[in-house]
Short mmCIF file of C-alpha atoms in Angstrom, two decimals:
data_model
loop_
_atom_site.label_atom_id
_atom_site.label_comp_id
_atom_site.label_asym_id
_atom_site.label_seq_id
_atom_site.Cartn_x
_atom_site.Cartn_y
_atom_site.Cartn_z
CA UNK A 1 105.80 30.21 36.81
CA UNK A 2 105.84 26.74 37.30
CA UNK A 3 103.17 25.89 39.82
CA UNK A 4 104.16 23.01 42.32
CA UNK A 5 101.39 20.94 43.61
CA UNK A 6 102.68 18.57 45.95
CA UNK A 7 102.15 19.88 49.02
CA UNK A 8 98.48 21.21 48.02
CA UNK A 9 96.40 21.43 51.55
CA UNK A 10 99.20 21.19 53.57
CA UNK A 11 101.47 23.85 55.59
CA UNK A 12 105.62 24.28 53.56
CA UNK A 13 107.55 26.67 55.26
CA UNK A 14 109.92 29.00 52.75
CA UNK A 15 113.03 30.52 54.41
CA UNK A 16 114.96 32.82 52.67
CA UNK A 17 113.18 35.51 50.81
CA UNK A 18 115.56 36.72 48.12
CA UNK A 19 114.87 36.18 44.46
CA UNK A 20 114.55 32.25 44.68
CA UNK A 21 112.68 32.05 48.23
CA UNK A 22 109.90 35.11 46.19
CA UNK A 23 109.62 32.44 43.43
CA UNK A 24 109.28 29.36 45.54
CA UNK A 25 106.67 30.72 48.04
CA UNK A 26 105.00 32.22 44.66
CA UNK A 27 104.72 28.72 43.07
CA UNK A 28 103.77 27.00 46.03
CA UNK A 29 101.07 29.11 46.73
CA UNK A 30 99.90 28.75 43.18
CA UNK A 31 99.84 24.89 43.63
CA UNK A 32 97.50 25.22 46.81
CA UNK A 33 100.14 24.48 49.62
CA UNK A 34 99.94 27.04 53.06
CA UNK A 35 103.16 29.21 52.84
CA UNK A 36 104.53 30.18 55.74
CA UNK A 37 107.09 32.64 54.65
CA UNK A 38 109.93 34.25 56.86
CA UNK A 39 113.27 35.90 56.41
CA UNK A 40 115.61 37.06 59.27
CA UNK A 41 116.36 40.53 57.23
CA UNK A 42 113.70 43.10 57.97
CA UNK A 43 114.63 44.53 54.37
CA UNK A 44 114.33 41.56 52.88
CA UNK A 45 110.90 40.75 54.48
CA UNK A 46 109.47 44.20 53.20
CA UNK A 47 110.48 43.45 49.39
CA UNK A 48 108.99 39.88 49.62
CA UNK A 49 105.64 41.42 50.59
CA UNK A 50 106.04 44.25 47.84
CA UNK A 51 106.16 41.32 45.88
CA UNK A 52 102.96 40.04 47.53
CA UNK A 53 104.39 37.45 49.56
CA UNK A 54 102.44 37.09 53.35
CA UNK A 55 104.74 36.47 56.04
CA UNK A 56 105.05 34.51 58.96
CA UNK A 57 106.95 34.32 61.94
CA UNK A 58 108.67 30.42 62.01
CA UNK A 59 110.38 31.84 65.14
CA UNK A 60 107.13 32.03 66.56
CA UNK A 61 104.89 29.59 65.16
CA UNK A 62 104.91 25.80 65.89
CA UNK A 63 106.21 23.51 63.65
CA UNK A 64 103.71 20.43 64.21
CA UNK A 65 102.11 20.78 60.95
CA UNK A 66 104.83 21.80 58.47
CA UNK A 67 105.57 19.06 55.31
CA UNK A 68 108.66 20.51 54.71
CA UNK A 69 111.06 23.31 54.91
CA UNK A 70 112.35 24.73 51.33
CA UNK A 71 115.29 26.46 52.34
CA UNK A 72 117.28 29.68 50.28
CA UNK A 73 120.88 28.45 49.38
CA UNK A 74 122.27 30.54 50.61
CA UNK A 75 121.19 29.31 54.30
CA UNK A 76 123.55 26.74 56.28
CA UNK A 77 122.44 23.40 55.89
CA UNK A 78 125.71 21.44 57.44
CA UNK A 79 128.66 23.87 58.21
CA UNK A 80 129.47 25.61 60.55
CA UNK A 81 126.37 24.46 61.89
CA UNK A 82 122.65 24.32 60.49
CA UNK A 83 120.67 27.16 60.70
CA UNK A 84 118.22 27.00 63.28
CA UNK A 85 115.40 26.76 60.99
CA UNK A 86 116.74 23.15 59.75
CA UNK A 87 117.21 21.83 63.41
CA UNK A 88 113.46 22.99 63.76
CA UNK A 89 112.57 20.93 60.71
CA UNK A 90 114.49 18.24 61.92
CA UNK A 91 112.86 17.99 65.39
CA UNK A 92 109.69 17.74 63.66
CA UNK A 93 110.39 15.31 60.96
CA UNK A 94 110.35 17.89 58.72
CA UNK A 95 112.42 17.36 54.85
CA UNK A 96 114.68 20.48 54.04
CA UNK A 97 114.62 20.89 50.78
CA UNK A 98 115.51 23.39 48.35
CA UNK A 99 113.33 24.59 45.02
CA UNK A 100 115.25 22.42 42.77
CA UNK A 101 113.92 19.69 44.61
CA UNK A 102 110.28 21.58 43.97
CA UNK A 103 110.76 21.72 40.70
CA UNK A 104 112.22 18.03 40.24
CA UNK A 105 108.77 17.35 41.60
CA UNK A 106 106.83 18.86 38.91
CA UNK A 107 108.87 18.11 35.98
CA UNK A 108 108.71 14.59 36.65
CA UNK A 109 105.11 14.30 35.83
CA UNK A 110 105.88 15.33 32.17
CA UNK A 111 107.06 13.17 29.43
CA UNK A 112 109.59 13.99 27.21
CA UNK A 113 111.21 17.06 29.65
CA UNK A 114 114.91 16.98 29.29
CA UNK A 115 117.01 18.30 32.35
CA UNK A 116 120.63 19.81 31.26
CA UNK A 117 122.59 20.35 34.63
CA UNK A 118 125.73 22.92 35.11
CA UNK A 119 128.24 22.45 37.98
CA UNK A 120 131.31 23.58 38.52
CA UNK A 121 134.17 26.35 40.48
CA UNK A 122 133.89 27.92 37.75
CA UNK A 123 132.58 29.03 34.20
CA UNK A 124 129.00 27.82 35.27
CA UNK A 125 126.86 30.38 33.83
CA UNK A 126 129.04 31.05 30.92
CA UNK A 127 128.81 27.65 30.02
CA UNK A 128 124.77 27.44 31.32
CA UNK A 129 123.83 30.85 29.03
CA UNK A 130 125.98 29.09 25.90
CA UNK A 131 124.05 25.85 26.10
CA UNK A 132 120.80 27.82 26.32
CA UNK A 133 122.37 29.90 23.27
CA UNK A 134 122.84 27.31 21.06
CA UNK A 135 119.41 25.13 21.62
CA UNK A 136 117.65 28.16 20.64
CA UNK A 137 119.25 28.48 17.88
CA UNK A 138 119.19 25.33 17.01
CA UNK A 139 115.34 26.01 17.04
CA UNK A 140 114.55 24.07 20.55
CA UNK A 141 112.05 24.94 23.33
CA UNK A 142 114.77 25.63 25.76
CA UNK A 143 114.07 27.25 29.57
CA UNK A 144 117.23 28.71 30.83
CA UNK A 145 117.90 29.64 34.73
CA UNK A 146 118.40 27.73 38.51
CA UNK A 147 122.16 30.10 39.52
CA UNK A 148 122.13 31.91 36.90
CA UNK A 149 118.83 34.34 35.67
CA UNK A 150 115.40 33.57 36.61
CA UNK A 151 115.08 31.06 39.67
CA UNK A 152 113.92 28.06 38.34
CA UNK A 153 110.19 27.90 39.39
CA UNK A 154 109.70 31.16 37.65
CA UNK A 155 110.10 29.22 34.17
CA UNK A 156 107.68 27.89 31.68
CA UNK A 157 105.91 24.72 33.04
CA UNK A 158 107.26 22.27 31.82
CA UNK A 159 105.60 20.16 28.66
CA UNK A 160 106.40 17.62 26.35
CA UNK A 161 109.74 18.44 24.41
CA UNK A 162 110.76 21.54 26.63
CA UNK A 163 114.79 21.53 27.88
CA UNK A 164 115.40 22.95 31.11
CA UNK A 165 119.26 24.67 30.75
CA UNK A 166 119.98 25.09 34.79
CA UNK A 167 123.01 26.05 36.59
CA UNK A 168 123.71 24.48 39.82
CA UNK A 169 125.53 25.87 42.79
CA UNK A 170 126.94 23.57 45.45
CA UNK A 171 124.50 24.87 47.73
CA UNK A 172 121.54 24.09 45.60
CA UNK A 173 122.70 20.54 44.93
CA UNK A 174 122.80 19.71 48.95
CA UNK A 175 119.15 20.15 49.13
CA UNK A 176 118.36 17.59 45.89
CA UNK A 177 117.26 13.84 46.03
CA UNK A 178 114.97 13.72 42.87
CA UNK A 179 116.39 15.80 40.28
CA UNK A 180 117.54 13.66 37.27
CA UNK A 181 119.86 15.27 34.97
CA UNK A 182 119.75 13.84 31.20
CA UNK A 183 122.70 15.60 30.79
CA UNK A 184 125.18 16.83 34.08
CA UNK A 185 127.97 18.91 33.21
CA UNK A 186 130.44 19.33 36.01
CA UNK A 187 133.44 21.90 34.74
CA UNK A 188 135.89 21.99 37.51
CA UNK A 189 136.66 22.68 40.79
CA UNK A 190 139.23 24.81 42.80
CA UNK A 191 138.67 25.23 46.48
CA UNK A 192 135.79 27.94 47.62
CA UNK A 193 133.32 27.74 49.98
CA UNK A 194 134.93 25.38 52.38
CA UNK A 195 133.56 27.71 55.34
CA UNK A 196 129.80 26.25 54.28
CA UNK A 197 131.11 22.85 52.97
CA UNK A 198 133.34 22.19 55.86
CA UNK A 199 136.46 20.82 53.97
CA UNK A 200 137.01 20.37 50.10
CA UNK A 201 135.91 16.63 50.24
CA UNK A 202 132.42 17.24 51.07
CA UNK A 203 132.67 20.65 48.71
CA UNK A 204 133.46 18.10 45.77
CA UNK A 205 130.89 15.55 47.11
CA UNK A 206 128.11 18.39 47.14
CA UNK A 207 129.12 18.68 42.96
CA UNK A 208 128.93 15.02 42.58
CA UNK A 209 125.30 15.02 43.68
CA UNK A 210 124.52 15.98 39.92
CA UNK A 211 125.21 13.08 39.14
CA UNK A 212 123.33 10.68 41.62
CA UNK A 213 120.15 10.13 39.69
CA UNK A 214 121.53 9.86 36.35
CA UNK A 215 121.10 6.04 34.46
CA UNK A 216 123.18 4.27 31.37
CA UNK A 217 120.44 6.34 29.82
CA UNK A 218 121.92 9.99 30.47
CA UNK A 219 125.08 11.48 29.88
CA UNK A 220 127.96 13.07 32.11
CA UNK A 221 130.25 15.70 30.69
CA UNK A 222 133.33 16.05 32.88
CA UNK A 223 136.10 18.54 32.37
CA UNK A 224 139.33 17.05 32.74
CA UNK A 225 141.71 19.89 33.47
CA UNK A 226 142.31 19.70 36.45
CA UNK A 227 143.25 16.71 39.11
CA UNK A 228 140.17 16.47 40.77
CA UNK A 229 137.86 16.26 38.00
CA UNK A 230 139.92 13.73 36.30
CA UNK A 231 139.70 11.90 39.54
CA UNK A 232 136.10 12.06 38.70
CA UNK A 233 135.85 11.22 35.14
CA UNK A 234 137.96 8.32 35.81
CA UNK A 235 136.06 6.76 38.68
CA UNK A 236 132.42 7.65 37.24
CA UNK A 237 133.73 5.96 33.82
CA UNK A 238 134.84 2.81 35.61
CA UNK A 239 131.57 2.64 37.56
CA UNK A 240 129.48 2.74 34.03
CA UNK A 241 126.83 4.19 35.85
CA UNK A 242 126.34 6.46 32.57
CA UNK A 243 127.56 7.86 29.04
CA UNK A 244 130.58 9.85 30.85
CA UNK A 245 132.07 12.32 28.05
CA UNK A 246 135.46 14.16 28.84
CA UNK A 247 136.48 17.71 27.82
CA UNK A 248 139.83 19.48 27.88
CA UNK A 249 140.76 22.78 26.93
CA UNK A 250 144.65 21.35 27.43
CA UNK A 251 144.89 18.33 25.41
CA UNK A 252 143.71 15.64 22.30
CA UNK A 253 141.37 13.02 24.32
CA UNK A 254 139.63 10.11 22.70
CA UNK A 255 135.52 10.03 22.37
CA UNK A 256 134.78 13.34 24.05
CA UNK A 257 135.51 16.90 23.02
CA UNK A 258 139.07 19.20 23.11
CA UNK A 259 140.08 22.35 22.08
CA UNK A 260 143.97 22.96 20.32
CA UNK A 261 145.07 25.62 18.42
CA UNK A 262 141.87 27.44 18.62
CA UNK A 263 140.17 24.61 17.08
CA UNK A 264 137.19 22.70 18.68
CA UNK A 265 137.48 19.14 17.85
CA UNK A 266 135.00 16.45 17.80
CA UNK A 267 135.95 13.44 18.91
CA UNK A 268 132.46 11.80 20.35
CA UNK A 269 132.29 8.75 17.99
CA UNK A 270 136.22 7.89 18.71
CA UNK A 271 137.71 9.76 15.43
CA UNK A 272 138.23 13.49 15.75
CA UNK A 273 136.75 16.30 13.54
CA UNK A 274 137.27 19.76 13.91
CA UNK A 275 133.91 21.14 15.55
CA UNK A 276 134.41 25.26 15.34
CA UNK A 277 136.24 27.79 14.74
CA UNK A 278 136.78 29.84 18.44
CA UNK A 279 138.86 32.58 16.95
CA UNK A 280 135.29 33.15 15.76
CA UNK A 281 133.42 33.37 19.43
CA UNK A 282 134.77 36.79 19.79
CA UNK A 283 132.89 36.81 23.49
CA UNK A 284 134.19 33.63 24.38
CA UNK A 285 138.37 34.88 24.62
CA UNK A 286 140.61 32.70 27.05
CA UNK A 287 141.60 29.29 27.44
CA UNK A 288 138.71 28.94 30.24
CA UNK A 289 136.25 29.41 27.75
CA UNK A 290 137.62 26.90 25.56
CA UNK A 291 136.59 24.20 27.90
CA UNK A 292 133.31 26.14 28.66
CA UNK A 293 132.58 25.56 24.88
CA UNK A 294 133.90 21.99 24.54
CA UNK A 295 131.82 21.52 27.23
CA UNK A 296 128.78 23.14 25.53
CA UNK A 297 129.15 21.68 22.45
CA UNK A 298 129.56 18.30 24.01
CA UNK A 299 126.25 18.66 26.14
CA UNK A 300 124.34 19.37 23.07
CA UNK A 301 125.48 17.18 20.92
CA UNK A 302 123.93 14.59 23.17
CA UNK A 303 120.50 16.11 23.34
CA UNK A 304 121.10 15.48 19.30
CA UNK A 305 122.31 18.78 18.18
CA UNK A 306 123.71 18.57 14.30
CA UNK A 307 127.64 19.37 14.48
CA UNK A 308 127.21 22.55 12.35
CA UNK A 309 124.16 24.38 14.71
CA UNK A 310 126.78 23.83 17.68
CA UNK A 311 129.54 25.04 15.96
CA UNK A 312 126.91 27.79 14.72
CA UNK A 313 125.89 28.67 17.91
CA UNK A 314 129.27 28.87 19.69
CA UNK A 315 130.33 31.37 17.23
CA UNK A 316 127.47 33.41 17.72
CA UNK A 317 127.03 33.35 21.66
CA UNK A 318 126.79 37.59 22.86
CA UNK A 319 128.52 36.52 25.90
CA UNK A 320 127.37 37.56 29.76
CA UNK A 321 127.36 40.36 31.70
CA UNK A 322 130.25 40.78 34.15
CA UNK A 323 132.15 38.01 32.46
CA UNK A 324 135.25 39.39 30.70
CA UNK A 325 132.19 41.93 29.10
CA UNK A 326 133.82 44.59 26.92
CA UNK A 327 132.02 47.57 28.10
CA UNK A 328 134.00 50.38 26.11
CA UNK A 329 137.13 51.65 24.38
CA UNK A 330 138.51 55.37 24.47
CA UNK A 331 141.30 55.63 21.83
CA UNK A 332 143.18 52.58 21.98
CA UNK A 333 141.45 51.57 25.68
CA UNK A 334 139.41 48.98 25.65
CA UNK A 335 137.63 48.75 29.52
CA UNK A 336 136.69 44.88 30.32
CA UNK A 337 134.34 43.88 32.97
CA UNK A 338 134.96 40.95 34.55
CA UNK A 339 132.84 41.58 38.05
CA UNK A 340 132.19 38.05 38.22
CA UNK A 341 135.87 36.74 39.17
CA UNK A 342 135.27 37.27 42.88
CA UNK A 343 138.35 34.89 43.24
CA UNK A 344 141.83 34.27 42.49
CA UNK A 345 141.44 31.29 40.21
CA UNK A 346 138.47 32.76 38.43
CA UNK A 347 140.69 36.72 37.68
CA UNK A 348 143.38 33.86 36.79
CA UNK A 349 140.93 32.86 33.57
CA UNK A 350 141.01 37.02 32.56
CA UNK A 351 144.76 37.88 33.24
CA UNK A 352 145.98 35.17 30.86
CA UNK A 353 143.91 36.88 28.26
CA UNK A 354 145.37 39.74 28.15
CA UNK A 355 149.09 41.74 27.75
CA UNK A 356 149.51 45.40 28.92
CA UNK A 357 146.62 45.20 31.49
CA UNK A 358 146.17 47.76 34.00
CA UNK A 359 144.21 46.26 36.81
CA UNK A 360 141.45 46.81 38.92
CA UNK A 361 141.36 44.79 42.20
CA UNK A 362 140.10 44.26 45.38
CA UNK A 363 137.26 43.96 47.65
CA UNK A 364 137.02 40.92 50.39
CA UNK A 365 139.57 38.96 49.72
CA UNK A 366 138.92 35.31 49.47
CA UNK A 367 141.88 32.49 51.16
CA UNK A 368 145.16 33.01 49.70
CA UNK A 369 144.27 36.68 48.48
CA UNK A 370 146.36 37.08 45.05
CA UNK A 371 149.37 34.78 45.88
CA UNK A 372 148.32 32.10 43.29
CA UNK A 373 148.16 34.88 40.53
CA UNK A 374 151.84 35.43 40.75
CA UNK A 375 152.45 33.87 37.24
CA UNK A 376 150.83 36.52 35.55
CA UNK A 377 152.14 39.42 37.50
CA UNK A 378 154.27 39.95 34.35
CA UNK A 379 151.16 41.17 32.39
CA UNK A 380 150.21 43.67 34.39
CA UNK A 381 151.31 47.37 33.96
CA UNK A 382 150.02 48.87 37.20
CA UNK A 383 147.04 47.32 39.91
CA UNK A 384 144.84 49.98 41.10
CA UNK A 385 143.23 48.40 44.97
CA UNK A 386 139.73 49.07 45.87
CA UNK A 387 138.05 47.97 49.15
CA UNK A 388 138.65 46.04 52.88
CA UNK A 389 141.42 44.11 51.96
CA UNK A 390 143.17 46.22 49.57
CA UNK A 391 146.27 46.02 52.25
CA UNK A 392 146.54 42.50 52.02
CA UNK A 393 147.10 42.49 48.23
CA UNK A 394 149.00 45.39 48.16
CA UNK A 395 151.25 43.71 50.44
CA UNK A 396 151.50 39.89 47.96
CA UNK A 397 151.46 42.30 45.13
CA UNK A 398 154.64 44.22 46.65
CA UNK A 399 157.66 44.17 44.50
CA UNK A 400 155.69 42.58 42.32
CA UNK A 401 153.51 45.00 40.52
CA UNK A 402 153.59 48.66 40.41
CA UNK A 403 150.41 49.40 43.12
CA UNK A 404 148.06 52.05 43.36
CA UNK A 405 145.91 52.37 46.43
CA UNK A 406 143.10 53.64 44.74
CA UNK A 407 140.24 53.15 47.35
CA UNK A 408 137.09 52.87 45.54
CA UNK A 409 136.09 51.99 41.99
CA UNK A 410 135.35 55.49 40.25
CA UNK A 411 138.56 56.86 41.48
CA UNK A 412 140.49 53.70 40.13
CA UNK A 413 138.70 53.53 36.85
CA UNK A 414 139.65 57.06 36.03
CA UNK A 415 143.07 56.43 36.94
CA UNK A 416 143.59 53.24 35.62
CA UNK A 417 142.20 54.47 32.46
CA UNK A 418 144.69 57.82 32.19
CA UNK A 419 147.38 55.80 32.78
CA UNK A 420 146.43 53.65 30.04
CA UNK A 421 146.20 55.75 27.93
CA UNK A 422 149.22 57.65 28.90
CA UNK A 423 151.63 54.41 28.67
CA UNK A 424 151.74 54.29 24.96
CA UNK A 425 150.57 50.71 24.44
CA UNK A 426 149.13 49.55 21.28
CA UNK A 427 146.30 47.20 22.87
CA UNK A 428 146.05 48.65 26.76
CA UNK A 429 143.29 46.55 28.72
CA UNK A 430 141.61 48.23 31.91
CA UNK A 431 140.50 44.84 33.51
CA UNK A 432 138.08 44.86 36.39
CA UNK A 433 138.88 41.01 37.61
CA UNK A 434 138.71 41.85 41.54
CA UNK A 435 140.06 38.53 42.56
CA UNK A 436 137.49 39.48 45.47
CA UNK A 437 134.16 39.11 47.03
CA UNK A 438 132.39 42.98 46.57
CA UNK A 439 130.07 43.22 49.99
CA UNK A 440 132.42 45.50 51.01
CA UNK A 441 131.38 48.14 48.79
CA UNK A 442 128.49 46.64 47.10
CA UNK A 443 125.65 44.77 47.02
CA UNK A 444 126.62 42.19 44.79
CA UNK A 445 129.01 41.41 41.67
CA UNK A 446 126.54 42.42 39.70
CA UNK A 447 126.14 46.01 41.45
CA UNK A 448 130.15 46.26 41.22
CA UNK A 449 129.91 45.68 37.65
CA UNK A 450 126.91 48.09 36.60
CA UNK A 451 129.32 50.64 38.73
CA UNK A 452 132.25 50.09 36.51
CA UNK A 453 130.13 50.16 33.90
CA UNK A 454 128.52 53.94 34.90
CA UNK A 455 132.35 54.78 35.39
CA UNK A 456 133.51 53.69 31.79
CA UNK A 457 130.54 55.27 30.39
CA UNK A 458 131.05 58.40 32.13
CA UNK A 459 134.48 58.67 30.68
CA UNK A 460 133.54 57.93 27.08
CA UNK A 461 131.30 60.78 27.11
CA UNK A 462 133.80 63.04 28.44
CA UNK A 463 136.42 61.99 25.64
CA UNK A 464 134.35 62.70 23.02
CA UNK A 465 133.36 66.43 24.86
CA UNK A 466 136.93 66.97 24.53
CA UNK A 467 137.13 65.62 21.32
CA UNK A 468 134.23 67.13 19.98
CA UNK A 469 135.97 70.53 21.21
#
């Protein structure tokens, strides 16, 4: 835990009692500040004081004496309109902040901390868990969390030579003034989350905040694969504000880092050399994670990583949970869980992985539903539909792609898998890539995931009972 000590003596108010509001009120308590702790969700208040949090009504209490409001998230802060605990912080002169801003705080006060940053639509914690991968095995004292893991004040303190690795969502990023990046990555973006943001400018000004503190000291690693992020690296180039590095999973770029062929190639110092070998990074498939890696190797490089321990650790990153995670095979099967793609553009990154996939979809469909996957409708043998808005795709998919309403996730896994195995393919995929938000059926996209999982498992051990018969 990383205790935060400046609001000792005075009254903070936490709202939001999920994993990161447990940590913050945790850490502030530990730092001497009065918590005032409150969540609107009864069953969220009950697990916070499990966890030995005291509560607090802020509906009830006054606000005269609060410092500051450290907000979840996942609360509104702008759009559609803020929460009424921010317009209660407001009225009082309040700052909302968030616990990145907390933990800014803190790691300010010790030398020699380095702060790597991770935006992006997508590929964040892939890209977050690979730059944590190869520091440690580069033999760093490296802290990995923010998005992704363990919130960030439940972390190591920091101390002289420590590297914090931390993913940042859009939402965290709103509620940040101090936090200094040495090195911001910022992957890509594809519209999501307008309905907080309120339009894609302000979604892609949000990202950009990663970059405010930064100096001609620190380093920027922009992906360039797509027209807004180009946009970016071009402007924040001109601007020489700081070392900005592209990387492209697409094409050869000068003094930043590409991926061709299957080939990552070093090009920092303005003459290219190849980097590693991806046909190597078995859990890194995909053209996706091509840029995650050029990415990757690009941010660590910077923080003075030796060519061959990136290329090292690249090759030997396990991979994530719920990303394109092979969770089984039955005969010529294999079952990939890919949970996390809980829209279009991110299932895009898995389809064009794969031939002969037989796919699992569905949920709450995000804007658009499917449409935008058309190009790889030729890849796909047969969709099995789980959840609210399995209508809706079944309709874009109509024509298409040979549809099975399946309803929920057991039923299509066991389907999706006999058919696989039934079709006669040499490599058959059974791809969970929903393409959708899960709180239709589950808790999160991790819960989805762990379910798929169960299902796959479940079927393994039944093949070899028959086999073993």
């Amino acid at each position: 835990m990383i205790p935060v000590t400046a609001f000792a003596g005075r009254a903070v108010a936490v709202f939001g009692l999920a994993r990161t509001g447990i940590a913050t009120a945790k850490a502030l308590a530990a730092g001497g500040a009065k918590v005032l702790a409150w969540d609107d969700n009864a069953d969220t208040r009950a697990s916070a004081e499990r966890a030995g949090v005291p509560l607090v009504d802020l509906n009830r209490r006054d606000w005269g004496d609060i410092a500051a409001l450290v907000l979840s998230p996942g609360v509104p802060l702008h759009h559609p309109s803020p929460h009424r605990m921010v317009e209660l912080a407001r009225a009082v002169g309040a700052p909302v902040i968030g616990d990145m801003e907390l933990f800014a705080m803190e790691a300010n006060k010790v030398d020699n901390v380095r702060v790597v940053g991770i935006t992006g639509t997508n590929g964040k914690s892939t890209t977050t868990a690979l730059i944590g991968h190869i520091l440690k095995t580069a033999g760093l004292d490296v802290r990995v969390g923010g998005n992704i893991g363990e919130a960030v004040l439940s972390l190591a303190p920091p101390r002289p030579g420590a590297i914090y690795v931390l993913e940042l969502s859009s939402y965290q990023l709103d509620l940040v003034e101090r936090l200094h990046c040495d090195v911001a990555v910022f992957l890509n973006i594809t519209p999501d989350h307008i309905d907080r943001h309120g339009s894609l400018e302000n979604y892609v000004a949000a990202k950009r905040r990663i970059f405010a503190t930064q100096s001609d000291e620190d380093t920027a690693v922009i992906g360039v694969d797509d027209e807004i992020t180009k946009k970016v690296f071009s402007e924040m180039r001109a601007s020489g504000a700081q070392h900005v590095v592209p990387v492209s999973a697409r094409k050869v770029i000068s003094r930043g880092v590409y991926v061709l062929g299957g080939t990552l190639y070093d090009a920092l110092d303005g003459k290219a050399k190849p980097g590693a070998d991806l046909s190597r990074a078995i859990a890194l498939p995909g053209r996706h994670n091509a840029q995650n890696a050029a990415a990757a190797y690009a941010a660590v490089r910077r923080l003075g990583v030796s060519p061959e321990d990136a290329a090292a650790g690249i090759e030997s990153f396990p991979g994530l949970p719920h990303r394109q995670e092979r969770v089984g095979q039955v005969g010529p099967v294999v079952f990939i869980n890919d949970s996390k793609a809980t829209n279009a553009d991110a299932a895009a990154q898995a389809l064009g992985c794969y031939d002969d996939i037989f796919w699992i979809a569905g949920g709450q469909a995000k804007e658009g539903g499917v449409k935008s996957l058309e190009p790889f409708f030729h890849r796909i043998r047969r969709a099995y539909l789980i959840g609210q808005d399995a209508d809706l795709i079944a309709r874009q998919l109509a024509g298409k792609v040979d549809v099975v309403q399946a309803g929920n996730l057991h039923t299509a896994t066991a389907r999706a898998a006999k058919d696989a195995v039934e079709s006669g393919s040499h490599n058959p995929v059974v791809l969970l890539s929903p393409a959708c938000a899960s709180f239709d059926q589950f808790r999160s996209y991790e819960h989805r995931g762990d379910s798929f999982r169960i299902a796959v498992t479940d079927l393994i051990a039944k093949a070899r009972g028959g086999n073993a018969a």
